[in-house]
Coordinates of C-alpha atoms in Angstrom, one line a residue:
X236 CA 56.0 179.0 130.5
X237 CA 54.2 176.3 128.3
X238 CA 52.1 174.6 130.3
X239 CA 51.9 171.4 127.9
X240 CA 55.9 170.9 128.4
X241 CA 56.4 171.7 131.9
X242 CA 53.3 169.3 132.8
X243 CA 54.9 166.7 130.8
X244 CA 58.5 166.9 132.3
X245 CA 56.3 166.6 135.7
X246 CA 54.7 164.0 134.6
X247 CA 57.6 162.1 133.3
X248 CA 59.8 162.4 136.3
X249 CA 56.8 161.1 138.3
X250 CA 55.3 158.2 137.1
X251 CA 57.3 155.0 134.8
X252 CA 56.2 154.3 131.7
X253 CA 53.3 152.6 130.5
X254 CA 51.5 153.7 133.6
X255 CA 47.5 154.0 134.6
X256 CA 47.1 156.9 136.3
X257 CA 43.7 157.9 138.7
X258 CA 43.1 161.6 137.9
X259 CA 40.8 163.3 140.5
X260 CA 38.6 165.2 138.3
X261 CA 35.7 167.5 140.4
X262 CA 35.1 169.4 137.1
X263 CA 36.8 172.8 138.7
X264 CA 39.6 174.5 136.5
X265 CA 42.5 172.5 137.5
X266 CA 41.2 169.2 137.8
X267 CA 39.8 170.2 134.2
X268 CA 42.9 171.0 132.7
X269 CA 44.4 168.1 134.1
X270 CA 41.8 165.7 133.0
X271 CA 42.9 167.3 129.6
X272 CA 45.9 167.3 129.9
X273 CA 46.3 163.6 130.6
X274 CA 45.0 162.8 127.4
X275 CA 47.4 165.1 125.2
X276 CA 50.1 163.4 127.5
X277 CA 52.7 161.8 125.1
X278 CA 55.3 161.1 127.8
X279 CA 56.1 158.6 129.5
X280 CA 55.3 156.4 126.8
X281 CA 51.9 154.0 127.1
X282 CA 50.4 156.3 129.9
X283 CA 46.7 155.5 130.5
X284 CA 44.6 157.9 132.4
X285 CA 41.3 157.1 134.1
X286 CA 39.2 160.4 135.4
X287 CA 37.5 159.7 138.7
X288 CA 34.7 162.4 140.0
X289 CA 33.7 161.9 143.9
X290 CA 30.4 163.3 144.4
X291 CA 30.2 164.3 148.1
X292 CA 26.6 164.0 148.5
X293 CA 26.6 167.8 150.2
X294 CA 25.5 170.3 147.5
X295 CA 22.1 168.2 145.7
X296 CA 21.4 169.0 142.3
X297 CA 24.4 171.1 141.7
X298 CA 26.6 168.6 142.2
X299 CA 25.0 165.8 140.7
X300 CA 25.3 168.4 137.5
X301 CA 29.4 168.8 138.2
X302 CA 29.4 164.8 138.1
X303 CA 27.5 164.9 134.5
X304 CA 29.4 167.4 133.0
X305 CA 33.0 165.4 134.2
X306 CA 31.2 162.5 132.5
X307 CA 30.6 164.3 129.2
X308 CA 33.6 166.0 129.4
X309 CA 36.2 162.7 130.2
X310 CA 34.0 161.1 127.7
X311 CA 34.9 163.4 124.8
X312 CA 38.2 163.0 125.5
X313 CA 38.4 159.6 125.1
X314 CA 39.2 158.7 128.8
X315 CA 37.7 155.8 130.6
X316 CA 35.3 157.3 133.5
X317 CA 34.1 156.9 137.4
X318 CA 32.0 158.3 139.5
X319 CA 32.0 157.4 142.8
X320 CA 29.5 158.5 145.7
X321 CA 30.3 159.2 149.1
X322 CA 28.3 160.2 152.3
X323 CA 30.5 162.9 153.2
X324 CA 27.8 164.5 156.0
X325 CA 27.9 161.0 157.2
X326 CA 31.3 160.7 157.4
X327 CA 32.0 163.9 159.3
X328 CA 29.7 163.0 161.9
X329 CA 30.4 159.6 162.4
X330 CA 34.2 160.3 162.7
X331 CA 33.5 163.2 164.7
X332 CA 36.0 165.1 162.1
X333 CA 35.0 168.9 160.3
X334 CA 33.2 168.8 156.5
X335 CA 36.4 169.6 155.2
X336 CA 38.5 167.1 156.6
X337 CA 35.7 164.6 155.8
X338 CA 35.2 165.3 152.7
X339 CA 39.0 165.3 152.2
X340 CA 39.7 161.5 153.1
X341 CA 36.6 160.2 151.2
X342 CA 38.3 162.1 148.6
X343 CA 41.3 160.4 148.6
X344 CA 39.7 157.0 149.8
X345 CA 38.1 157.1 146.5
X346 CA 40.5 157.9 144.2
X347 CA 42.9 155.0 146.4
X348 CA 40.5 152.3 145.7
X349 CA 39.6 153.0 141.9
X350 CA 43.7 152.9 141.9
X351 CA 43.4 149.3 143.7
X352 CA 40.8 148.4 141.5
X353 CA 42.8 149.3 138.2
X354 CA 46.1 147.9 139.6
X355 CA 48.2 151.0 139.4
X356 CA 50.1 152.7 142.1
X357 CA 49.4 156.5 140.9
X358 CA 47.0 159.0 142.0
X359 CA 46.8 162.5 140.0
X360 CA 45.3 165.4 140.9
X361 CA 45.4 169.3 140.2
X362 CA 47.2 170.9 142.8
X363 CA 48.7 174.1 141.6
X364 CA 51.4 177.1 143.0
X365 CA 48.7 178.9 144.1
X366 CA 47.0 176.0 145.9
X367 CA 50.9 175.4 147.4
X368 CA 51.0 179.4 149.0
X369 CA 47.9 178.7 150.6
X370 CA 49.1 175.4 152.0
X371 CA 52.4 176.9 153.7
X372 CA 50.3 180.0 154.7
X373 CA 47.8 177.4 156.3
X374 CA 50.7 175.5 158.4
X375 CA 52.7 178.7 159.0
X376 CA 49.5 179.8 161.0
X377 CA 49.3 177.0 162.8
X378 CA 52.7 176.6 163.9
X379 CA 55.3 174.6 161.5
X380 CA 59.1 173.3 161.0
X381 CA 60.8 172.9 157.9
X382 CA 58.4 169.7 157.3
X383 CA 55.5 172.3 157.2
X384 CA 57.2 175.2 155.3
X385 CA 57.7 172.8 152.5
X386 CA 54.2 172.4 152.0
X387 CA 52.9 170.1 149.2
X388 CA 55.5 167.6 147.7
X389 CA 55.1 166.6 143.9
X390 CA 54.9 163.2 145.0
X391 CA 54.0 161.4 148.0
X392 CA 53.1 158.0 149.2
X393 CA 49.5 157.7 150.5
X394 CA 49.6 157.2 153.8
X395 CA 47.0 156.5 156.7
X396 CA 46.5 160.5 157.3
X397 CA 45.0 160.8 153.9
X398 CA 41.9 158.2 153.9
X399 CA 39.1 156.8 156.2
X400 CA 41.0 153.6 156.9
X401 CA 43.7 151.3 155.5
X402 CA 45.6 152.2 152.7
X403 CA 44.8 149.5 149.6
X404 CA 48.5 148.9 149.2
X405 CA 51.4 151.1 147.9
X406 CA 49.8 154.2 145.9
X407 CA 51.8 157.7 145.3
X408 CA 49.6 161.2 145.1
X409 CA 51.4 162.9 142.1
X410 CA 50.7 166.7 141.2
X411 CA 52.2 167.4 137.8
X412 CA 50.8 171.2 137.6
X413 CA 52.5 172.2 141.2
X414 CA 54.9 174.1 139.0
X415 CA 51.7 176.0 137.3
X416 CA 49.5 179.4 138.4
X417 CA 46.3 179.3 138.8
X418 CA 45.5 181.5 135.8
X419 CA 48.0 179.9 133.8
X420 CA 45.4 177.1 134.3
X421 CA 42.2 179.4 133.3
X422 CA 44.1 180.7 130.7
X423 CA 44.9 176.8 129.3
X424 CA 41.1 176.1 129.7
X425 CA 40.4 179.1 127.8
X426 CA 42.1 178.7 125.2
X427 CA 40.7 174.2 124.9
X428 CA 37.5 175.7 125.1
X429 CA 36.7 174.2 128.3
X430 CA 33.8 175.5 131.0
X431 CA 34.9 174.7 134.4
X432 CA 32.4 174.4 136.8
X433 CA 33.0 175.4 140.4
X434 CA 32.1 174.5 143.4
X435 CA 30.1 177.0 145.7
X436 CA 31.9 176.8 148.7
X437 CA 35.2 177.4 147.5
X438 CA 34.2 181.1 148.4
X439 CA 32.7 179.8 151.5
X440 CA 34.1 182.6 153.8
X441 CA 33.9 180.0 156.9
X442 CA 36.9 177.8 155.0
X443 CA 40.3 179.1 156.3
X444 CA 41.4 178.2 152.8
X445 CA 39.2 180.4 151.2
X446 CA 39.9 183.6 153.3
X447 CA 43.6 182.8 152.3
X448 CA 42.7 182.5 149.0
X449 CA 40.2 185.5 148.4
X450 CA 41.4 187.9 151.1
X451 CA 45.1 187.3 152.2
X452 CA 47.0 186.1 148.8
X453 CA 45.7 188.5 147.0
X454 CA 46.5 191.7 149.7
X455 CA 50.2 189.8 150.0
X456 CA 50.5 190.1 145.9
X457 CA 49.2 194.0 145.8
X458 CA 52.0 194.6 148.7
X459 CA 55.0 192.6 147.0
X460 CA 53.9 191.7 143.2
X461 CA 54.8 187.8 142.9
X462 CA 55.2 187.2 146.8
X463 CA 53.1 183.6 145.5
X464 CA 55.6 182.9 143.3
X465 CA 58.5 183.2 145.3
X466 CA 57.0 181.3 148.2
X467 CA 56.4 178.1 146.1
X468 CA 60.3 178.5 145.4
X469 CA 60.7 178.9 149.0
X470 CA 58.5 175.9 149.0
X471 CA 61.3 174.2 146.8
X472 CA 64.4 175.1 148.6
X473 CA 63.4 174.3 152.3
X474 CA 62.1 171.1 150.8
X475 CA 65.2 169.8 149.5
X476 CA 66.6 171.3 153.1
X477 CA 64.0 168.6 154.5
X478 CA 65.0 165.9 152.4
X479 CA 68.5 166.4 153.6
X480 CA 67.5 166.4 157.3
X481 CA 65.4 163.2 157.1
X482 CA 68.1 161.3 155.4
X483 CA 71.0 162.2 158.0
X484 CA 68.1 161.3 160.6
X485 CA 67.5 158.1 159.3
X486 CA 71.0 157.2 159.1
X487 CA 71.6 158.8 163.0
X488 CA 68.6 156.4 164.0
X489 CA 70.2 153.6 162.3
X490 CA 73.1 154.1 164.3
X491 CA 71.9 154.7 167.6
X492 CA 68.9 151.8 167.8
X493 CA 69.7 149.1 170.1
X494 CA 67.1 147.0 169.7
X495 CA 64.1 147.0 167.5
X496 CA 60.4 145.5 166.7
X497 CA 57.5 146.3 165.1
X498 CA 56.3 147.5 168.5
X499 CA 58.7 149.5 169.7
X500 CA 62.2 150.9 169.1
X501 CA 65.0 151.5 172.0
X502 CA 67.5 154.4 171.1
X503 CA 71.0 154.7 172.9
X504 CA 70.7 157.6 175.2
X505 CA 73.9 158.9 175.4
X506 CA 74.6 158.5 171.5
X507 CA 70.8 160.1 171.2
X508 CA 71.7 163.3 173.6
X509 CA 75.1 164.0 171.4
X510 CA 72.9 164.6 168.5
X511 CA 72.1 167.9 167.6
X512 CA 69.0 169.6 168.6
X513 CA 68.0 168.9 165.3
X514 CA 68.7 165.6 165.0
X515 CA 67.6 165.0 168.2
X516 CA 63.5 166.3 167.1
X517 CA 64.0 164.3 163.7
X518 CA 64.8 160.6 164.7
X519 CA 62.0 160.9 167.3
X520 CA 59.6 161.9 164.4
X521 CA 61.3 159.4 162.3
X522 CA 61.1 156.4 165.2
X523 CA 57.5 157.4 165.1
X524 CA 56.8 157.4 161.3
X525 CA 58.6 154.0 161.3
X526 CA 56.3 152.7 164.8
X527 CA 52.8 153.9 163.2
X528 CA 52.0 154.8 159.7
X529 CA 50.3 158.2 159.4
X530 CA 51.9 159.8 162.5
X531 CA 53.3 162.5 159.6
X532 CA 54.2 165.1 161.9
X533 CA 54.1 165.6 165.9
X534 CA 52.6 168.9 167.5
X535 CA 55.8 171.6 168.8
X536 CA 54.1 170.6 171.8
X537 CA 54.8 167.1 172.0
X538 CA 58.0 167.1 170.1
X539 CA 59.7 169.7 172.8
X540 CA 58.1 167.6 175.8
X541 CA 59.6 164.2 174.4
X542 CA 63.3 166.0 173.6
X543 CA 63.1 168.0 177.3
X544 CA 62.6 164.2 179.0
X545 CA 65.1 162.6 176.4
X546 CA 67.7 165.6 177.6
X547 CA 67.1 165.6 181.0
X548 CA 64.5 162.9 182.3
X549 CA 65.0 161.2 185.0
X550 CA 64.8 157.3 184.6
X551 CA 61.4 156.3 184.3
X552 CA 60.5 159.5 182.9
X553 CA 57.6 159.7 179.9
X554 CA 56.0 161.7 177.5
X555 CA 52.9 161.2 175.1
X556 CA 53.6 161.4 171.8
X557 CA 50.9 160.9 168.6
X558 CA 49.3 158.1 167.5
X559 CA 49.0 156.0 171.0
X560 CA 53.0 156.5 171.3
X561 CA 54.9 157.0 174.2
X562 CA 58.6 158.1 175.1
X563 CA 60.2 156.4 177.7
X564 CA 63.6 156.6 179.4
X565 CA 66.1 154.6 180.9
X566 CA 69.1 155.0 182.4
X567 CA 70.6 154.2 178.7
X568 CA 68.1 154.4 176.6
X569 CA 64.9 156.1 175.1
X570 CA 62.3 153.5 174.3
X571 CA 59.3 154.7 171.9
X572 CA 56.8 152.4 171.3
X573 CA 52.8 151.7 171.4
X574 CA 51.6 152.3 174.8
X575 CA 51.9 148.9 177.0
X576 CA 54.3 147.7 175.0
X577 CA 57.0 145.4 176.7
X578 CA 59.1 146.5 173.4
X579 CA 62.8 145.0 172.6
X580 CA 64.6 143.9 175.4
X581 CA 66.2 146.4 177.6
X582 CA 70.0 146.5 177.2
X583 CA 70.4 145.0 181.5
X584 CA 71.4 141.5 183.0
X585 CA 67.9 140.4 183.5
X586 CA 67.2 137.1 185.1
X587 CA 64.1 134.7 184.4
X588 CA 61.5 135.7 186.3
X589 CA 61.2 133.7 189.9
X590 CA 65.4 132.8 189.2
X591 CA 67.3 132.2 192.0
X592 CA 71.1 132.0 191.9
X593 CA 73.8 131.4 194.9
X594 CA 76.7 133.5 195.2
X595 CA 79.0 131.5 197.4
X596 CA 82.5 132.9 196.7
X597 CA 84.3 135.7 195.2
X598 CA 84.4 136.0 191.5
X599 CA 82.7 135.8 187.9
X600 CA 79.7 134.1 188.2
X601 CA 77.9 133.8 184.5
X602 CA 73.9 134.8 184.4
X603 CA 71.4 132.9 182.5
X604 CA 71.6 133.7 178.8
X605 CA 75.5 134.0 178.7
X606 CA 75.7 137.2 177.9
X607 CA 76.0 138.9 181.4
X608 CA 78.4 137.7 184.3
X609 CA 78.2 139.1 188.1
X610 CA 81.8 140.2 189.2
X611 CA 82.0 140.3 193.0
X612 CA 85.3 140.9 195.1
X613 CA 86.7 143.1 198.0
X614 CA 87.5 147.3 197.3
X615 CA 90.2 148.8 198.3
X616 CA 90.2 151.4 196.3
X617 CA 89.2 155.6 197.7
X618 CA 85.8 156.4 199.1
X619 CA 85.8 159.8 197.7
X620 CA 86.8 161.9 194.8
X621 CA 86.7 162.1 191.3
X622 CA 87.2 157.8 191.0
X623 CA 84.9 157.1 193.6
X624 CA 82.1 159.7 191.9
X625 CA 82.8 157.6 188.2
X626 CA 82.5 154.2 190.2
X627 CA 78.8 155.5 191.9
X628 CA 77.7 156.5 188.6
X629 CA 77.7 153.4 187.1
X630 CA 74.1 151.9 187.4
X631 CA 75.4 148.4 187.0
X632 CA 78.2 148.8 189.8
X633 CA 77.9 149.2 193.3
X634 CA 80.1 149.3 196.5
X635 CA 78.8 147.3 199.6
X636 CA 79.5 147.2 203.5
X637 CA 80.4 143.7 203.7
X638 CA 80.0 143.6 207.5
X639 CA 76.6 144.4 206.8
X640 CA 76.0 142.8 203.6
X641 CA 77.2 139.3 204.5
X642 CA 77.2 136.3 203.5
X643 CA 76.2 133.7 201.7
X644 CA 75.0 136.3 198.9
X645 CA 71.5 135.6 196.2
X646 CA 70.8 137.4 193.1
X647 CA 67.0 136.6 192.7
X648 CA 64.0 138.9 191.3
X649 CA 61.6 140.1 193.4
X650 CA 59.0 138.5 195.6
X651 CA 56.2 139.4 197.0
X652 CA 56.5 141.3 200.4
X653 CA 59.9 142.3 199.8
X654 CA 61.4 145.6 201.1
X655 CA 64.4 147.7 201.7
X656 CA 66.0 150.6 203.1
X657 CA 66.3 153.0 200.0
X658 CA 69.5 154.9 199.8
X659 CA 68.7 158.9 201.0
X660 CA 65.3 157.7 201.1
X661 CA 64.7 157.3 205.1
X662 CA 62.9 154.3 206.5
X663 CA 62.0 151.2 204.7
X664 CA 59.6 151.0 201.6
X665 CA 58.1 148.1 199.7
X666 CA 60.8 147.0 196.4
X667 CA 56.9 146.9 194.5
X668 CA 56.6 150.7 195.4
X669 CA 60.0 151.6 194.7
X670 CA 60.0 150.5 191.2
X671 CA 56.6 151.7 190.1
X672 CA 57.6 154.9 191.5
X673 CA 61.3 155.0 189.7
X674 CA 58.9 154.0 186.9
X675 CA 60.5 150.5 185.7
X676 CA 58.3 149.1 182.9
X677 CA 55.9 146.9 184.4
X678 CA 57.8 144.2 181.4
X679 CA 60.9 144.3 183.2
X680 CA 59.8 144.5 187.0
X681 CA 59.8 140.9 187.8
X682 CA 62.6 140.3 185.9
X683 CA 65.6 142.6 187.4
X684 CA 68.3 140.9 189.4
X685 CA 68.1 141.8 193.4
X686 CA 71.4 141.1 194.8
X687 CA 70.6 139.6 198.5
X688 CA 72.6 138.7 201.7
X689 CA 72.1 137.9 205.3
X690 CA 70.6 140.8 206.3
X691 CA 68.3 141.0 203.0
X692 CA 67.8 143.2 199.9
X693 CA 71.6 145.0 199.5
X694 CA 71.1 146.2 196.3
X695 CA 68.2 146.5 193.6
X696 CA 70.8 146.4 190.7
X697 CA 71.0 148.9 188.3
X698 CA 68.9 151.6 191.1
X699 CA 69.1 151.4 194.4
X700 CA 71.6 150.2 197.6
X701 CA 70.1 150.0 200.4
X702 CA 71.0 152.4 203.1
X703 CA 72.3 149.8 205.6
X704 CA 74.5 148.2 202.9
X705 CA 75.9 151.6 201.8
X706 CA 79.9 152.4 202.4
X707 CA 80.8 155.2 204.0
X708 CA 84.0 157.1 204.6
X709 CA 84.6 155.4 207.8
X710 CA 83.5 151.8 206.9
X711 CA 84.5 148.4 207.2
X712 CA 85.3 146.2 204.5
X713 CA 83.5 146.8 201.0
X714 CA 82.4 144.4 198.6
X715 CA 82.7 145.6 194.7
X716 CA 79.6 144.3 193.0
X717 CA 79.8 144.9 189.2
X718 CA 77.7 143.8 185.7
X719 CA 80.0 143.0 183.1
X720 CA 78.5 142.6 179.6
X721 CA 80.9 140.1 177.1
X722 CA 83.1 142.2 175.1
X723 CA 82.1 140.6 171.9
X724 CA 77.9 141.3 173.0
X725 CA 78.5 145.0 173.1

């Protein structure tokens, strides 16, 4: 391989022409050879590199050395120079996070701001093949999809996972030498006369890294002879697989959202449920990429628990998902959003709250908004079977004893003190308590239609006849009590 002209195709695919490019430079050998290079880079055209060193403020004199010797080093080359200095100790502590992590973010945090600073978008650094097997092997411990098994991508957006806070605007990570060993990277320093310097605790023992990298790589090489080779291509394939997979989830969750804000997004359930399995994990992770920046990935954990409520939840069901998120269903949809949230409007015939409307004859009668009207009239139709089980499934019909139910009929929301006789429930219960309990968003609870007659609450649309209002076999007169949504709404 010629490492000159592989890192320039890299480079050229990556970044436009003319572009300033941050290269992370801590003085090891890959940052080294990239630092150098950067400034043989011919291609794209105009490119401008700037070498950034963070000095972690963890290893003293040592690395107070690595920062000169970047200095000298980006100086000879004729590249324009930072340092920057971070409290990584500090850091850790404060946000309660591990060295490594810590030192991580400030890492990135740096090079993100010197990027800010000069005005460009891209961020270079020396990840290499080697550096990608350790990566997957890393995730594949801890439990990984495809997302995972990809490992590192040759470019990605900066994203709130990668710094200490807000990200300064749009900035890409790109990794040119991902494609490169890591000896093919000694070998290039060799042979440029270069002297990497390297840091200590990179055979720190305590590092999971670094027992990948000193103990189990080499072990899996000695047993299959270039096993770190073929999983970067591994790397390759599944992500391309990935790629795939997000885009047909985007589209699916395009498709299927009913409403959507910045808050929240509400899914159709039924169109959600005849996804598959995969598709079904993939727009939840995508809803929650798209709800808060930085949520990369959720735990198997919490991505099972939100698909087991999504597939069979009952209404009012919920799971906790990353980032302050929560899963919530209806009877028709999945809402995800922050926790509290009232998020979009549900897809019911909601009524202003403290509404009030009279219901003095058989009929249409339009609800507020114009989109919703109330269909009420006499059934005549069976009281069992297969037509009378597709009529009782419909939350937004329902089949009344009209001896009982009465007349004149309200539709009204709730008040307080209210109660009714819940259907299979036995005795009478508060409509307050019922709905907290069938877990109605707090949003929506002073806002959904009670249809009432002259012996009260009938009917808390959408969930619950009351048991006194219920037809039986052997009942009187029935009402039919049905939502209709305008044909050209749906």
């Amino acid at each position: 391989m010629d490492l000159f002209e592989e890192f320039q195709r890299a480079l050229r695919e990556a970044v436009p022409p003319g572009a300033t490019i941050i290269a992370g430079v801590s003085g090891g050998t890959d940052s080294l050879a990239l630092m150098h290079l950067l400034s043989r880079a011919s291609e794209p055209p105009g490119l401008r590199a700037i070498a950034v060193h963070v000095h972690h403020g963890i290893r003293g004199a040592e690395a107070d050395r690595d920062a000169e010797y970047v200095v000298e080093q980006a100086a000879a080359l004729g590249l324009a120079y930072e340092v920057v200095r971070v409290d990584v100790p500090a850091v850790a502590a404060s946000q309660r996070r591990s060295l490594e992590e810590a030192a991580r973010r400030a890492r990135y945090s740096a090079l993100a701001d010197a990027a800010a600073r000069h005005g460009t978008r891209w961020i270079a650094v020396g990840h290499h093949a080697d550096d990608q097997a350790e990566t997957i092997l890393i995730h594949l411990l801890r439990g990984t999809g495809l997302a995972g098994l990809r490992g590192m991508r040759p470019t990605v957006r900066i994203s709130p996972s990668h710094v200490l806070g807000p990200v300064p605007g749009e900035l890409w990570i790109v990794r040119p030498l991902l494609g490169a060993r890591r000896k093919d990277l000694a070998d290039y320093c060799a042979a440029q006369g270069l002297e990497p310097r390297e840091d200590a605790s990179n055979r720190d023992a305590a590092f999971l890294r670094n027992r990948l990298r000193h103990h189990v790589l080499p072990l899996l090489e000695t047993i299959s002879p270039g096993f770190t080779a073929r999983l970067s291509q591994t790397a390759d394939i599944l992500a391309a697989d990935q790629a795939w997979i997000e885009g047909e989830a985007e589209a699916a969750l395009a498709r299927i959202t009913m409403e959507a804000d910045a808050a929240a997004l509400r899914l159709d359930l039924a169109a959600w449920r005849a996804l598959p399995l995969a598709l079904q994990r993939e727009t939840i992770r995508a809803a929650a990429r798209r709800l808060r920046e930085g949520v990369e990935d959720l735990s198997y954990a919490a991505l099972v628990g939100a698909v087991e409520i999504g597939q069979h939840g009952a209404s009012g069901a919920r799971s906790e998902l990353p980032g302050g998120l929560t899963l919530r269903l209806s009877h028709t949809s999945l809402l995800i959003g922050m926790e509290g949230a009232r998020g979009p409007e549900p897809d019911w015939p909601l009524l202003p709250e403290g509404d009030v409307i009279a219901l003095g004859e058989h009929g249409e009668h339009a609800l507020p908004g114009g989109l919703w009207t109330l269909e009420i009239g006499p059934y005549d139709g069976p009281r069992d079977g297969p037509a009378w089980a597709a009529l009782l499934a419909d939350p937004w019909s329902a089949v009344l004893d009209a001896g009982w139910t009465g007349w004149p009929l309200l539709l009204r929301t709730r008040q307080p003190g209210d109660r009714f006789e819940p259907q299979g429930a036995g005795g009478t219960q508060k409509v307050k308590d019922f709905l907290i309990n069938a877990k109605v968003d707090a949003a929506w609870r002073d806002r959904l239609p009670l249809l009432c007659g002259a012996n009260g609450i009938a009917w808390i649309c959408g969930w619950r006849v009351d048991a006194r209002a219920a037809v039986q076999p052997k009942s009187g007169p029935a009402l039919l009590v049905r939502f209709k949504k305008h044909a050209g709404d749906v």
